[in-house]
Short mmCIF file of C-alpha atoms and ligand atoms in Angstrom, two decimals:
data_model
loop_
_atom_site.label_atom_id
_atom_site.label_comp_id
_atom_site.label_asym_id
_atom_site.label_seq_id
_atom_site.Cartn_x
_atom_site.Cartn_y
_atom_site.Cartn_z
CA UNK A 1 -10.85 -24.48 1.79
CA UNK A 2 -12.30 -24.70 -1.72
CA UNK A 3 -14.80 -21.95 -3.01
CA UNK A 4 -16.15 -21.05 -6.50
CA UNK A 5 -17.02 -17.49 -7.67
CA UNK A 6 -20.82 -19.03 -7.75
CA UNK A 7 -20.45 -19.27 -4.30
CA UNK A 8 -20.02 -15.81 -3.25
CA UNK A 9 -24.06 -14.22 -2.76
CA UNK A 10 -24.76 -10.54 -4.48
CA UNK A 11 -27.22 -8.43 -3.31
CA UNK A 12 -27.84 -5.64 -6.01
CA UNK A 13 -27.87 -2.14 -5.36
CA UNK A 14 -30.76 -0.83 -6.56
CA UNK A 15 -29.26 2.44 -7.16
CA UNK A 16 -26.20 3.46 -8.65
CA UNK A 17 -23.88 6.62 -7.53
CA UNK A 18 -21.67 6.13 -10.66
CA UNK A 19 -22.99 9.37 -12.75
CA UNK A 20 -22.47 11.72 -10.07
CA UNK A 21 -18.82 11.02 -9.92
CA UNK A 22 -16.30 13.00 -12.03
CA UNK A 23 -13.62 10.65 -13.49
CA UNK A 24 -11.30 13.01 -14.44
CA UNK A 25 -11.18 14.83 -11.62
CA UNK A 26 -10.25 11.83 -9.16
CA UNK A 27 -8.61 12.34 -5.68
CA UNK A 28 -7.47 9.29 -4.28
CA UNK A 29 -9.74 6.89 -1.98
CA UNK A 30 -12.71 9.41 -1.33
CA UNK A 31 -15.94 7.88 -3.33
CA UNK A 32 -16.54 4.60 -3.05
CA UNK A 33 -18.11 1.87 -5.62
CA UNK A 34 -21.70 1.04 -5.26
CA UNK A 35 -21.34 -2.63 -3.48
CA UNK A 36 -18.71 -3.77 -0.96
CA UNK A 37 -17.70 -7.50 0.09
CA UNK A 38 -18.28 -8.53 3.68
CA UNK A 39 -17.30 -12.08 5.20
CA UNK A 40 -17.53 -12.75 9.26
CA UNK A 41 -15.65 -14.94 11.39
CA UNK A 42 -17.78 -16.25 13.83
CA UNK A 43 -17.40 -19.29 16.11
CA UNK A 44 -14.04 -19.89 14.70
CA UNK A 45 -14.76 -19.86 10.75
CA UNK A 46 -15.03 -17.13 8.42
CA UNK A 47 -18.59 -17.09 6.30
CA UNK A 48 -18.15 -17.34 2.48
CA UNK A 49 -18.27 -13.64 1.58
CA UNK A 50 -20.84 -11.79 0.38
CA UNK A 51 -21.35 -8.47 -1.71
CA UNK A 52 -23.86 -6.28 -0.81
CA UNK A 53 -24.89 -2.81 -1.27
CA UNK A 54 -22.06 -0.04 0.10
CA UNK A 55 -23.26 0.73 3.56
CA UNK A 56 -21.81 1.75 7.13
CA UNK A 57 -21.57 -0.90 9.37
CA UNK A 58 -23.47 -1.16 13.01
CA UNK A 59 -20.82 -2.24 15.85
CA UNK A 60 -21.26 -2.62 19.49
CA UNK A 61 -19.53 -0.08 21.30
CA UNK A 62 -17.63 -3.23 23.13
CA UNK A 63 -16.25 -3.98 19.56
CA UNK A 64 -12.48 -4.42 19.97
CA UNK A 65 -11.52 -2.17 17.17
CA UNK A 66 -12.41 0.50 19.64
CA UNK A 67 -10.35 -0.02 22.45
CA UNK A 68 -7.36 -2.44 21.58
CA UNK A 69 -7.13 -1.67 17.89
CA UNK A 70 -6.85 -5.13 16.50
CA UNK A 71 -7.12 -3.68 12.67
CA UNK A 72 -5.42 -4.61 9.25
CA UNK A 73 -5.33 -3.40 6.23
CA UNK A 74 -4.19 -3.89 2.51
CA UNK A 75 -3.77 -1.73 -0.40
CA UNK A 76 -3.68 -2.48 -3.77
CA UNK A 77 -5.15 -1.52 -7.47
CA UNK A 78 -7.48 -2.64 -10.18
CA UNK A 79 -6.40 -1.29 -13.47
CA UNK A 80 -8.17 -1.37 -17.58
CA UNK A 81 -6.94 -1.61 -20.21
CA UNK A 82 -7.81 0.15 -23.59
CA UNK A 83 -9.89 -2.98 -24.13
CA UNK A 84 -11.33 -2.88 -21.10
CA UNK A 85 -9.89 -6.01 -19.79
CA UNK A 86 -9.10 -6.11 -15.88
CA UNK A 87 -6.15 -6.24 -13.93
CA UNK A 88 -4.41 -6.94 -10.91
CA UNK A 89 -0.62 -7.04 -9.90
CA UNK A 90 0.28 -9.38 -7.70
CA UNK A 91 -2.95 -9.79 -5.81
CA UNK A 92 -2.07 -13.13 -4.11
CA UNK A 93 1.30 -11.10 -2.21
CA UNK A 94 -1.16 -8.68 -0.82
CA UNK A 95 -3.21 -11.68 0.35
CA UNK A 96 0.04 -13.44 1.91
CA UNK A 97 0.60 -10.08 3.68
CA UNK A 98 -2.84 -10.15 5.27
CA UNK A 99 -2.56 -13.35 6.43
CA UNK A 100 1.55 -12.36 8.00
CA UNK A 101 -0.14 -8.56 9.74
CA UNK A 102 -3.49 -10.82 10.67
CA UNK A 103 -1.08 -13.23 12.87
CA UNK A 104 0.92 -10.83 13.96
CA UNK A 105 -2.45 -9.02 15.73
CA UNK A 106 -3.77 -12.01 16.79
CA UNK A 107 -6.54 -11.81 13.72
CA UNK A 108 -7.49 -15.18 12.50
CA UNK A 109 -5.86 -15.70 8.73
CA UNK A 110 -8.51 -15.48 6.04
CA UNK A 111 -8.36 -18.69 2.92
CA UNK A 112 -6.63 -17.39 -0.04
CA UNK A 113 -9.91 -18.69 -2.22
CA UNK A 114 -12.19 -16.42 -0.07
CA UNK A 115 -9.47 -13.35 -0.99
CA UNK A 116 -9.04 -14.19 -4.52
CA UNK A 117 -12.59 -15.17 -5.46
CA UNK A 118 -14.20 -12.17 -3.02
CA UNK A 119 -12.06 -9.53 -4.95
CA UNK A 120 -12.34 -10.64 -8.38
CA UNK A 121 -16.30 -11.42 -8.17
CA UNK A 122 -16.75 -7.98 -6.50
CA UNK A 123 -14.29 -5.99 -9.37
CA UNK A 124 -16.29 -7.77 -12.26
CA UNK A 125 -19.26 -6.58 -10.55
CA UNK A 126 -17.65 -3.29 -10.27
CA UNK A 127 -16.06 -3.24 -13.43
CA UNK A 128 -17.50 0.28 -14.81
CA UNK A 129 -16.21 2.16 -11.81
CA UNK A 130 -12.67 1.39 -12.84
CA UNK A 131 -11.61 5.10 -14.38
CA UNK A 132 -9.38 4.72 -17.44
CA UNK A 133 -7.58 8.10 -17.38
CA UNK A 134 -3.89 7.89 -17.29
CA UNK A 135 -2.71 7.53 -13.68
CA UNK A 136 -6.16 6.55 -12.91
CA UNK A 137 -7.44 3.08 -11.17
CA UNK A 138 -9.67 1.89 -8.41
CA UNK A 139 -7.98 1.50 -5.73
CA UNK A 140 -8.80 -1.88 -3.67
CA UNK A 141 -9.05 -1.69 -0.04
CA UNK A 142 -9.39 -5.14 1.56
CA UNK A 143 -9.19 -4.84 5.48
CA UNK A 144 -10.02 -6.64 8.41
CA UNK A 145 -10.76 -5.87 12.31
CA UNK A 146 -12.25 -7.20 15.95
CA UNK A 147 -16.12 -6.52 15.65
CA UNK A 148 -15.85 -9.11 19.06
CA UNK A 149 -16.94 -7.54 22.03
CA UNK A 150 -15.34 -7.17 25.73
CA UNK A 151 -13.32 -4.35 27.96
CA UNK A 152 -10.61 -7.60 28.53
CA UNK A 153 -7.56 -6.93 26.82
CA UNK A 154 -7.82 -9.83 24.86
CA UNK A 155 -8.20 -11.01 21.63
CA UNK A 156 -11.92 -10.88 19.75
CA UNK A 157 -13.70 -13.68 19.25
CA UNK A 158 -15.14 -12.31 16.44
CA UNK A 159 -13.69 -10.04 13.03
CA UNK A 160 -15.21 -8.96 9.97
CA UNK A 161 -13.18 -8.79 6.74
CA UNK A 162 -14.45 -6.17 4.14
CA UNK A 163 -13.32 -4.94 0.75
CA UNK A 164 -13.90 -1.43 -0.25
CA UNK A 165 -13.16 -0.06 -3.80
CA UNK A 166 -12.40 3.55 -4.40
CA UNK A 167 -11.85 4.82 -8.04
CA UNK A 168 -8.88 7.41 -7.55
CA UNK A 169 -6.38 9.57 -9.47
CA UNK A 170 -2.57 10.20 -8.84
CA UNK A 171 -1.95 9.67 -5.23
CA UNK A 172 0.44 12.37 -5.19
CA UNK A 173 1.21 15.28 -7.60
CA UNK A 174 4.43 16.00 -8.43
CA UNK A 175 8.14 16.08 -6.03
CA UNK A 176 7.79 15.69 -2.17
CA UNK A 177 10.11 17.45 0.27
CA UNK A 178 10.64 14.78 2.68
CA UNK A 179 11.88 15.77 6.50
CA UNK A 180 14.05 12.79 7.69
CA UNK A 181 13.33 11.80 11.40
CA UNK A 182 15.20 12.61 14.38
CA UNK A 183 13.32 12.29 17.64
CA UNK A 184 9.89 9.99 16.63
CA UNK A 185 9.70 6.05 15.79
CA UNK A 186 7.40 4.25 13.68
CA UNK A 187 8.35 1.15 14.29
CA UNK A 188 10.72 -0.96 17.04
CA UNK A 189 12.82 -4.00 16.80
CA UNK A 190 10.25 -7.35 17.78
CA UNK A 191 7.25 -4.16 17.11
CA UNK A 192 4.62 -4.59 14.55
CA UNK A 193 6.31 -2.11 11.60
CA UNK A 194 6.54 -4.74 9.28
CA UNK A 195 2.19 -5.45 9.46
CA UNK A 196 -0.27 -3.12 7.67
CA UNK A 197 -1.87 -2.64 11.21
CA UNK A 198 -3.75 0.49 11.38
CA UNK A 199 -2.22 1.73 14.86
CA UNK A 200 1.01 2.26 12.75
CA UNK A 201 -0.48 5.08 10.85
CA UNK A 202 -2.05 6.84 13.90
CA UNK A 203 0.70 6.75 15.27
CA UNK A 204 2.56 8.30 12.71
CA UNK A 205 0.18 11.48 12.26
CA UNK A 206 1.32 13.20 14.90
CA UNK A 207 5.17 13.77 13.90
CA UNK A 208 4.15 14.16 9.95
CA UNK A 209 2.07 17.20 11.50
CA UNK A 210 5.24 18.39 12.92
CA UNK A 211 7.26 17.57 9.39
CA UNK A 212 4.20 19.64 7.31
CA UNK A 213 4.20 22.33 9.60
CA UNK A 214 7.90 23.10 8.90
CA UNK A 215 6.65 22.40 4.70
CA UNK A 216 7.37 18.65 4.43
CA UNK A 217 5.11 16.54 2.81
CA UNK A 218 5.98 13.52 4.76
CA UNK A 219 8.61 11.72 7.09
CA UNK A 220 11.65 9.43 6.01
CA UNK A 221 11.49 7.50 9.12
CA UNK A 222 14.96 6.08 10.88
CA UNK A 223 15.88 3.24 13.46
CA UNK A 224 14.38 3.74 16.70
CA UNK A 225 17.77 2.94 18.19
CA UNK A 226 19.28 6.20 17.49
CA UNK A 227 18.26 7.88 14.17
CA UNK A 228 21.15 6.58 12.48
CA UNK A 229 19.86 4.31 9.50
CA UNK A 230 17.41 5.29 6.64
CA UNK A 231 13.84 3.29 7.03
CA UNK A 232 10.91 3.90 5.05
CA UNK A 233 8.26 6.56 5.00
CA UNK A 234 4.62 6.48 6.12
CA UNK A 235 3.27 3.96 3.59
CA UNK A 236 5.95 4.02 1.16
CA UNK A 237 9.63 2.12 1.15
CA UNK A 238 12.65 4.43 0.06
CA UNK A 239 15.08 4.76 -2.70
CA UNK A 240 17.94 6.60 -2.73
CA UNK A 241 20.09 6.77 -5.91
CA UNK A 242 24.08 7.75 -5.18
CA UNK A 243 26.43 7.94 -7.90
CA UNK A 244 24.26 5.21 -10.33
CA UNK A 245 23.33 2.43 -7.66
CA UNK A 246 19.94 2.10 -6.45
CA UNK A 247 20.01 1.52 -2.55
CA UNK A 248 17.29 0.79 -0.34
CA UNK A 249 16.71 -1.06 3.28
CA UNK A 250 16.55 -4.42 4.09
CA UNK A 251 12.73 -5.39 5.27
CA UNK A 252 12.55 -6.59 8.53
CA UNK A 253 10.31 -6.25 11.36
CA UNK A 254 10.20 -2.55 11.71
CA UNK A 255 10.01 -2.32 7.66
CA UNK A 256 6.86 -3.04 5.31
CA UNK A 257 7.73 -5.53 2.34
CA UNK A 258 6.03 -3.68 -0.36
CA UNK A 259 5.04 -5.53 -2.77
CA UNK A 260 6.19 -2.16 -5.39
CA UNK A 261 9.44 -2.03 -3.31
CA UNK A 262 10.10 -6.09 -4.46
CA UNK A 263 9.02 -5.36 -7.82
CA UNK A 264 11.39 -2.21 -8.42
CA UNK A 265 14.02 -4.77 -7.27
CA UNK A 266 13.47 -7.18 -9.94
CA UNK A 267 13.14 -4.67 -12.63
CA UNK A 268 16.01 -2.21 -11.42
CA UNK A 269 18.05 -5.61 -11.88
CA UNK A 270 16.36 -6.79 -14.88
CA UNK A 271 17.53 -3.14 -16.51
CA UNK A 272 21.13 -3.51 -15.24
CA UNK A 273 21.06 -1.34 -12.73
CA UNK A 274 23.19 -2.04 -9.73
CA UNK A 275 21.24 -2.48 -7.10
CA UNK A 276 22.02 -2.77 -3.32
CA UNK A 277 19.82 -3.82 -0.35
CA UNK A 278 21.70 -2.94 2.78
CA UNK A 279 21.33 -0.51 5.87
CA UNK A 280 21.68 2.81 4.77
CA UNK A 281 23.41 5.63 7.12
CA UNK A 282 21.85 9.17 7.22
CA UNK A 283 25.01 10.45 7.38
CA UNK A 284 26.19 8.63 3.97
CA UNK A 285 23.22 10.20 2.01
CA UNK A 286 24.06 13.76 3.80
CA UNK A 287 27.38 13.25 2.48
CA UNK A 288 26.27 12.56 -0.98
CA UNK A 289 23.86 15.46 -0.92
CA UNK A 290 26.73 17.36 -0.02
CA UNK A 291 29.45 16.24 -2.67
CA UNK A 292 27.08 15.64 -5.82
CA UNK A 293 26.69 11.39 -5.58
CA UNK A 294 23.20 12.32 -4.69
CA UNK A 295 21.52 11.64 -7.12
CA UNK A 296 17.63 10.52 -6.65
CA UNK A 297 15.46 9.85 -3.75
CA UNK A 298 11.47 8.24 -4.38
CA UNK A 299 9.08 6.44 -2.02
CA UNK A 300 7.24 3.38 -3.87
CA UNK A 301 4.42 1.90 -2.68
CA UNK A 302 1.05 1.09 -4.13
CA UNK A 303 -0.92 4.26 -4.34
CA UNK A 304 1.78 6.59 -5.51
CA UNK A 305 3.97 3.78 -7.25
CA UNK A 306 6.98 6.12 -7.27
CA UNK A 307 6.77 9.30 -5.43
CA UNK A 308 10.21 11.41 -6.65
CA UNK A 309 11.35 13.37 -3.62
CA UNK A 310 12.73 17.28 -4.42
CA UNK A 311 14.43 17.79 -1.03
CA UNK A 312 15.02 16.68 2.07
CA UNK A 313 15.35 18.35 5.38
CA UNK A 314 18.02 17.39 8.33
CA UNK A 315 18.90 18.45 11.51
CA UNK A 316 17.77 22.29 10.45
CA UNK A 317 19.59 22.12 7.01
CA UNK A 318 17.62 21.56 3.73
CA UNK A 319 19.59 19.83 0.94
CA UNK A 320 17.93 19.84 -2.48
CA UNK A 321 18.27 17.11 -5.09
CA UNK A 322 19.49 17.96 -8.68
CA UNK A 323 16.42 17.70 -11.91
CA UNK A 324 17.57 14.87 -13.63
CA UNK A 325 16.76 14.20 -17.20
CA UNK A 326 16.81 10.69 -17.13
CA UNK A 327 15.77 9.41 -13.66
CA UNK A 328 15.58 6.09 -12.32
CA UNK A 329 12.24 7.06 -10.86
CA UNK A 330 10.96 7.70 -14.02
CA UNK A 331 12.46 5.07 -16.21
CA UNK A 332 11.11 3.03 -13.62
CA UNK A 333 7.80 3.82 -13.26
CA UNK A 334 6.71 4.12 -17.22
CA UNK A 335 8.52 0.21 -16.39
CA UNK A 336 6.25 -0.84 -13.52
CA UNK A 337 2.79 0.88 -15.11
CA UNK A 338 3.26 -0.54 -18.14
CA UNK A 339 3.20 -4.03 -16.57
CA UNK A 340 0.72 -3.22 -14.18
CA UNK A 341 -2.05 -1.23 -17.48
CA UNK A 342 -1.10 -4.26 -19.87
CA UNK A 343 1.29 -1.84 -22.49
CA UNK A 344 4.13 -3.98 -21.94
CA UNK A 345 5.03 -7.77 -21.97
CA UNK A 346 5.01 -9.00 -18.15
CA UNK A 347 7.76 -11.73 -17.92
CA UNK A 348 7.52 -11.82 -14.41
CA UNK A 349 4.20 -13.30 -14.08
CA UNK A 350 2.93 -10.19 -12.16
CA UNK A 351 0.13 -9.48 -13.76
CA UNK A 352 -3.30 -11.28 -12.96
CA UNK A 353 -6.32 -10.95 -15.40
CA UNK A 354 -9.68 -10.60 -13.82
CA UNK A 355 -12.01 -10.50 -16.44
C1 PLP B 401 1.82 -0.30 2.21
C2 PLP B 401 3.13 0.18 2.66
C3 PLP B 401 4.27 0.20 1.82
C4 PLP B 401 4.20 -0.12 0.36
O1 PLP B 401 3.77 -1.43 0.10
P1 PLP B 401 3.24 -1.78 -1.37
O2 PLP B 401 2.95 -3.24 -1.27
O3 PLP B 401 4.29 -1.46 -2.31
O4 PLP B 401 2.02 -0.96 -1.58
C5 PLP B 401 5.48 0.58 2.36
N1 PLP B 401 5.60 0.95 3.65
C6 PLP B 401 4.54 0.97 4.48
C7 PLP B 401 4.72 1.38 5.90
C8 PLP B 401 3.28 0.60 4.01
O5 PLP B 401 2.22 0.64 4.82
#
């Protein structure tokens, strides 16, 4: 399906929120941009999006969102440059994942043009909001759900896709203490881990209360078989450095394919570190902890892009990772951001200009 830019309808705001927000003082995802993109799938096509003013949305209390959850998500990031030229990072992998968490729920898959051409009309529109601080960018939120109505446990006949856009600071601030699961799943063999379907995160609030009540930040989570293998955490895939290779998990359907987890890959390799995608045992990272081959542990996903972990906590014992001078996390990240704010040459092709 073929759509232009000129396509895509704006209704102005006729107000603007943008001078009561504090750009240097950002949390992350908490204001939102003046105008928001809205398309509807009705009668088994979705409507050429629109962007309208930011507004809450009126839903039948029937709406299956309510009562069988069919909900996606995405996450990504618009970033400036000093010359205030726009960017994305891989914006058409986000859209692909959409479409793979959208089937997976039984949500019909949106066109790539409607994606592409929704987003990028909406940022240009948006363009100001994007805060230029370092660390700082406005954070995209495209996402999807059953506005349909019915009590039959049954798919909706009807969805809305939006996109939000939230200007936002560092996602996290400084090392997490991570508590690696032993009793809770998030995700099962032939399960829904590997979609960005919003039940996953409920579901997960629960045993990170338990983690943060005993002073974790969050929860490495492990095979629902029997704790044995090293996952991901809540919205971020994991890293663990032993000795100087740079292990992480295979994806597969209880693990997200982040798009930063892919791109880490590519650069870890690109730097000549040795890199290794296999199942990792809890027991062989203990062991490292425990005879100095521990060297690093980081989540990396969008919103944090590497989040460094201090500690970890297992079976009642808390092992504590050394302060390295020269991390991979860190050589990594200044590697990744500089793609992603245009400071550095992007052979990969990851980088998408906006406007
Ligand atoms: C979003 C997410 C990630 C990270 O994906 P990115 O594409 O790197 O942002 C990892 N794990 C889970 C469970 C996620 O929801």
């Amino acid at each position: 399906m073929e759509v232009q830019s000129k396509h895509i309808a704006i209704e102005k705001s006729t107000t603007t929120k943008i001078h009561e927000v504090d750009f240097n003082n950002l949390s992350f995802g908490s204001v939102y941009t003046d105008h928001m993109l809205v398309s509807d799938y009705k009668n088994g096509t979705w409507s050429v999006p629109k962007i309208i003013p930011y507004q809450p949305i009126a839903l039948d209390p029937a709406s299956k969102i309510f009562h069988y959850g069919q909900s996606i998500f995405e996450g990504m990031k618009a970033y400036k440059d000093p010359e205030g030229q726009v960017w994305l990072f891989r914006p058409k992998d986000n859209h692909a994942r959409l479409n793979k968490s959208a089937e997976r729920m039984a949500i019909p898959e949106l066109p790539q043009e409607y994606f592409m051409e929704g987003l990028t009309t909406l940022l240009e529109l948006e363009k100001d909001w994007i805060p230029q601080s370092p660390g700082s960018s406005l954070y995209v939120r495209p996402f999807m759900f059953a506005s349909g109505t019915g009590l039959h446990a049954s798919p909706a006949d009807e969805y809305k896709f939006l996109i939000a856009l939230a200007p936002s600071g560092a996602y996290f601030s400084g090392k997490v203490k991570v508590l690696i699961e032993e009793t809770y799943a998030r995700a099962a063999n032939g399960g829904v881990g590997y979609a960005k379907a919003g039940g996953n995160y409920a579901a997960q609030f629960y045993p990170t209360k338990l983690a943060t009540d005993q002073g974790y930040q969050q929860v490495i989570w492990t095979d629902d078989h029997n704790h044995e293998y090293i996952e991901e955490a809540g919205a971020m895939n994991i890293f663990i450095r032993i000795n100087d290779t740079l292990l992480t998990a295979p994806t597969s359907d209880r693990i997200l394919d982040g798009i930063t987890r892919k791109s880490i890959l590519e650069l870890a390799e690109d730097m000549g570190i040795e890199t290794e995608v296999r199942k990792i045992k809890v027991s062989e990272v203990v062991e490292a902890a425990e005879n100095g081959a521990l060297k690093e542990m980081f989540g990396a996903g969008t919103a944090a892009v590497i989040s460094p972990i201090s500690a970890f906590g297992y079976k009642g014992e808390e092992y504590v990772l050394p302060e390295l001078e020269h991390s991979y996390a860190s050589t990594l990240k200044t590697k990744i951001t500089d793609i992603q704010y245009n400071r550095a040459e992007d052979k990969f092709g990851w980088r998408y200009r906006v406007c």
